[in-house]
């Protein structure tokens, strides 16, 4: 049981002294003792409470050293024998007024606090039974100046008398109130409200407004008629005496507890109220015997059981009994109030009997917490930590969190999984500590690593104490958990690890070096019952919520790629200093103080949390594993791969690989199911090359090797679909390294290479000469080959080739000329186009005329060359209309070259009259007459040249008429411009020409100098 206080007798009346102690008063280093003889003894306390506490920590002296005599705890300073003629029943002080108040023989008297001389007996207090004093700091409502207001309340039968002192001055007015019955006890609830214990009930008196409020409570506390009277049906001890049970009426007791809380007690009934008299709705204290006196010594509730001779120490929150101290014949408690002496607040109190006075020394609170944990009073320890101030404990938050985790572990052992996991979540327990409560099926741990075994052998004594506290039997969690099932505890799994782990890499599993090694005790449970079956399923369902909460906390500090978040300035400092509780709560032990080491620890913790959450989903509800993979996660790929393949959830496995950017395993999985001719029932969504093509389209260009490796089988299975990897309208496809892609496609099929070249040249407008030359070579090689399904496909290929040779300006004609032979009919026209690009028009026409024997294509070729030569962009000097008369030095046109081939062919070819005459009829006007007539043989009849001469004449007339028309139009234009200049355009407000007039008035000023014109010379500028 807890040892919160130790009793030390400080005053003992000698045997020859026939006096009895009736009352005491402690303030400062003085202790006043009132005797039944009316004498007042004044003692000086030699040891302060702090010294008494430190005395407990002083080690005993050596056996050989001489014993040192400790000083007496108190010294008798003096004895005021004639302080009163009768026994001194009660003592109190009004420190600000330097007054001592006493109750003796039914009168309240005032004495000087220094000399203890009698000053005055309050006449109105004749027949007084008790009084109460309070002192408070009150601000003046008008000036705001604080002052000390002390009040004295005296109970005289049914009357309540009130005196007050403001600072040192006694107020002139005395209040008097009359209550319904006689007043037994008085207790100040606040500076202005008083609890009066009456014979049958309690009332709350407001001394400022004189309002009296009845307090309704159970049993003998008081209340409405017919209310339940507690465990004896409303019959108190006083009533029972009438039916033959001996006893006296119990006093109505009251005491102030913490801030804003009071306790009323009468008989065995209790009521917790607030300063306004309202019930707090708390349960009663389970007293078996009515207490003689109650009190409050921070933070404990005190109850003196006079019949048992014991002092009970209870927790005011849980009401649990923490300590019982045997004090024979003790009758009264004296707890110095903080407003009397701050040195006594929560430090100790006094207990008196007729012959003894004991001083209760409080142990330090850390030791009290340790004792509660050692005795498995975990709820009491948690409650006590919550009541105590932070300054009174070493690392209050850390200890409270650790004890709550131990309690949660006990609840887990009792198979109360929901309560356990909720408590783990509330205290933000380290995820590893919670996960290790589960068997390897969930936690994944098998056995401790060598590092952990060495660590366990080198544990410090402090660690073993923590382990001892963590491994005790979980039979008593606390008063609010009584009646729980005594199911067997769970065997805890060993440390998670793998044989190929890097021992030098910081991790949660191998790098922790903190003193709180509560993990070791879990391994000691190997002989206990294993958690399995329905219990394991229920426990795993509760674990999921805890792991989701842990994931949320981890996401505050690390990015999805495992690096620290740089946008939060507090993150770096928290990790670097290692002092932030939010960060420390995620780790079982802090083995590394460096930023990099703690970053690794956080990453390993995130990996453990997500992997365990995945196992939990797979065990409880596998359908929830898929959504986990569609968000950023740190799941272990090996564990996920093994579990999902084992259960045949290939779609979820693919989603996981994709989310983790494990592209190679994902593509291998797609290839496995996509290459099959028949659809696999295990993964119908992965059948065919479409998923692979879509996946490869999303890969960045720097992964070109992986893209090409897995693009081969879709291209072979479905070339049209496979080419979408490289032809899709996406940024990734457009930025792929094109030479590498071309080499890859050439190895599969040259047609695919040609298609990709066409895409980058025609759609992406790539003007790289190498690509244009490469496409030219591919086109020509295709023309020369016979790899075509039919003539239609050959014709289509030929049209694409010829069109590209005509339009592209970025390939080298001389390289292409080497590809086209002079004797292959498939490349005649291609050779002609290449020769044309080189300016070899006669050789190109030679192919059209003699090899292809296609006069229409020859004429079309000449038309294209003529348009090119006569276009304004090709030669600005040739843009003018030709003259009617041909100059003698005019160069021969392309038609002249074609005509010469028709009329004067090289041997062994014969002249071709018909196409020659057709050229003369259509294009004779475009050829010089002199050179053309020289080419016409003399044997050709003039009649056949009629169309030629007619064309020449029409052309000359057209030129002449066009010239006349242009000259007339120019004359009209000149006339119009001259008239507009002289007369203006005739539009109001428009251009007035030389007829422009400007009106000058007397008010007209210059727009530049702003002077009035007057008789000045004026010059009008044109618009």
Coordinates of N, CA, C and O in Angstrom, one line a residue, residues 17-76:
X17 N 1.9 14.9 34.0 CA 1.1 16.1 33.6 C -0.4 15.6 33.4 O -0.6 14.7 32.5
X18 N -1.3 16.1 34.1 CA -2.7 15.6 34.1 C -3.5 16.4 33.1 O -4.7 16.2 33.0
X19 N -2.9 17.3 32.3 CA -3.6 18.1 31.3 C -3.9 17.2 30.1 O -3.4 16.1 29.9
X20 N -4.9 17.7 29.3 CA -5.3 17.1 28.1 C -5.3 18.1 27.0 O -5.6 19.3 27.2
X21 N -4.9 17.7 25.8 CA -4.8 18.5 24.7 C -6.2 18.7 24.1 O -6.9 17.7 23.8
X22 N -6.7 19.9 24.0 CA -8.1 20.2 23.4 C -8.0 20.8 22.0 O -8.9 20.4 21.2
X23 N -7.1 21.6 21.7 CA -7.0 22.3 20.4 C -5.6 22.6 20.1 O -4.7 22.8 21.0
X24 N -5.3 22.8 18.9 CA -3.9 23.3 18.5 C -4.1 24.3 17.3 O -5.1 24.3 16.6
X25 N -3.0 25.0 17.1 CA -2.9 26.0 16.0 C -1.5 26.1 15.5 O -0.6 26.3 16.4
X26 N -1.2 25.8 14.2 CA 0.1 25.9 13.7 C 0.2 27.0 12.7 O -0.7 27.1 11.8
X27 N 1.2 27.9 12.8 CA 1.4 28.9 11.8 C 2.9 29.3 11.9 O 3.5 29.4 12.9
X28 N 3.5 29.4 10.7 CA 4.9 29.7 10.7 C 5.7 28.6 11.4 O 5.5 27.4 11.1
X29 N 6.6 29.0 12.3 CA 7.3 28.1 13.1 C 6.8 27.9 14.5 O 7.5 27.5 15.4
X30 N 5.6 28.4 14.7 CA 4.9 28.4 16.0 C 3.8 27.3 16.0 O 3.1 27.1 15.0
X31 N 3.7 26.7 17.2 CA 2.6 25.7 17.4 C 2.0 26.0 18.7 O 2.7 26.0 19.8
X32 N 0.7 26.4 18.7 CA 0.0 26.7 19.9 C -0.9 25.6 20.3 O -1.6 25.0 19.5
X33 N -0.8 25.2 21.6 CA -1.6 24.0 22.1 C -2.4 24.5 23.2 O -2.0 25.0 24.2
X34 N -3.8 24.3 23.0 CA -4.7 24.7 24.1 C -5.1 23.4 24.9 O -5.4 22.4 24.4
X35 N -5.0 23.6 26.3 CA -5.2 22.5 27.2 C -6.6 22.6 27.8 O -7.2 23.6 27.8
X36 N -7.0 21.5 28.5 CA -8.3 21.5 29.1 C -8.2 22.3 30.4 O -9.3 22.6 31.0
X37 N -7.0 22.7 30.9 CA -6.9 23.5 32.1 C -7.0 25.0 31.8 O -7.0 25.8 32.7
X38 N -7.1 25.4 30.5 CA -7.2 26.8 30.1 C -5.8 27.3 29.8 O -5.7 28.5 29.5
X39 N -4.8 26.6 29.9 CA -3.4 27.0 29.7 C -3.1 26.9 28.2 O -3.7 26.1 27.5
X40 N -2.3 27.8 27.7 CA -1.9 27.9 26.3 C -0.4 27.7 26.3 O 0.4 28.5 26.8
X41 N 0.1 26.6 25.6 CA 1.5 26.4 25.5 C 2.0 26.8 24.1 O 1.3 26.4 23.1
X42 N 3.1 27.5 24.0 CA 3.6 28.0 22.8 C 4.9 27.2 22.5 O 5.9 27.3 23.3
X43 N 4.9 26.5 21.4 CA 6.1 25.7 21.0 C 6.7 26.3 19.7 O 6.0 26.9 18.9
X44 N 8.0 26.1 19.6 CA 8.7 26.5 18.4 C 9.1 25.2 17.7 O 9.7 24.3 18.3
X45 N 8.8 25.2 16.4 CA 9.1 24.0 15.6 C 10.5 24.2 15.1 O 10.8 25.1 14.3
X46 N 11.4 23.3 15.4 CA 12.8 23.4 15.1 C 13.1 23.0 13.6 O 14.1 23.4 13.1
X47 N 12.3 22.1 13.1 CA 12.6 21.6 11.7 C 11.5 22.0 10.8 O 10.3 21.8 11.1
X48 N 11.8 22.6 9.7 CA 10.8 22.9 8.7 C 10.4 21.6 8.0 O 11.1 20.6 8.1
X49 N 9.3 21.7 7.3 CA 8.8 20.5 6.6 C 9.8 20.1 5.5 O 10.1 18.9 5.3
X50 N 10.5 21.1 4.8 CA 11.4 20.7 3.8 C 12.6 19.9 4.4 O 13.1 19.0 3.8
X51 N 13.0 20.4 5.6 CA 14.2 19.7 6.2 C 13.7 18.3 6.6 O 14.5 17.3 6.5
X52 N 12.5 18.1 7.1 CA 12.0 16.8 7.4 C 12.0 15.9 6.2 O 12.3 14.7 6.3
X53 N 11.6 16.4 5.1 CA 11.6 15.6 3.8 C 13.0 15.2 3.4 O 13.3 14.1 3.0
X54 N 13.9 16.2 3.5 CA 15.3 15.9 3.1 C 15.9 14.9 4.1 O 16.8 14.1 3.7
X55 N 15.4 14.8 5.3 CA 16.0 13.9 6.3 C 15.8 12.5 5.9 O 16.6 11.6 6.1
X56 N 14.7 12.2 5.1 CA 14.4 10.9 4.7 C 15.5 10.4 3.7 O 15.7 9.2 3.5
X57 N 16.1 11.3 3.0 CA 17.1 10.9 2.0 C 18.5 10.9 2.5 O 19.4 10.5 1.7
X58 N 18.7 11.2 3.7 CA 20.1 11.2 4.3 C 20.4 9.8 4.6 O 19.7 9.1 5.4
X59 N 21.5 9.2 4.1 CA 21.9 7.9 4.5 C 22.3 7.7 5.9 O 22.7 8.7 6.6
X60 N 22.1 6.5 6.4 CA 22.5 6.2 7.8 C 24.0 6.3 7.9 O 24.8 6.0 7.0
X61 N 24.4 6.7 9.1 CA 25.9 6.8 9.4 C 26.5 5.4 9.5 O 25.8 4.4 9.7
X62 N 27.8 5.4 9.4 CA 28.5 4.1 9.5 C 28.4 3.5 10.9 O 28.2 4.2 11.8
X63 N 28.5 2.2 10.9 CA 28.4 1.5 12.2 C 29.4 2.0 13.2 O 29.2 2.1 14.4
X64 N 30.6 2.3 12.7 CA 31.7 2.7 13.6 C 31.6 4.1 14.1 O 32.3 4.5 15.0
X65 N 30.9 4.9 13.4 CA 30.8 6.3 13.7 C 30.0 6.6 14.9 O 29.0 5.8 15.1
X66 N 30.3 7.5 15.7 CA 29.4 7.8 16.9 C 28.1 8.3 16.5 O 28.0 9.1 15.5
X67 N 27.0 7.9 17.1 CA 25.7 8.4 16.8 C 25.5 9.9 17.1 O 26.1 10.4 18.1
X68 N 24.8 10.6 16.2 CA 24.6 12.0 16.3 C 23.2 12.2 16.9 O 22.2 11.6 16.4
X69 N 23.1 13.0 17.9 CA 21.8 13.3 18.5 C 21.0 14.3 17.7 O 21.5 15.4 17.5
X70 N 19.8 13.9 17.3 CA 19.0 14.8 16.5 C 18.3 15.8 17.5 O 17.9 15.4 18.6
X71 N 18.1 17.0 17.0 CA 17.4 18.0 17.9 C 16.0 17.6 18.1 O 15.4 16.9 17.3
X72 N 15.4 18.1 19.2 CA 14.0 17.9 19.5 C 13.2 18.6 18.4 O 13.5 19.7 17.9
X73 N 12.1 17.9 18.0 CA 11.3 18.5 16.9 C 10.7 19.9 17.3 O 10.5 20.7 16.5
X74 N 10.3 20.0 18.6 CA 9.7 21.3 19.1 C 10.4 21.6 20.4 O 10.9 20.7 21.1
X75 N 10.4 22.9 20.7 CA 10.8 23.4 22.0 C 9.7 24.3 22.6 O 9.1 25.1 21.9
X76 N 9.5 24.0 23.9 CA 8.5 24.8 24.6 C 9.0 26.2 24.9 O 10.0 26.4 25.6

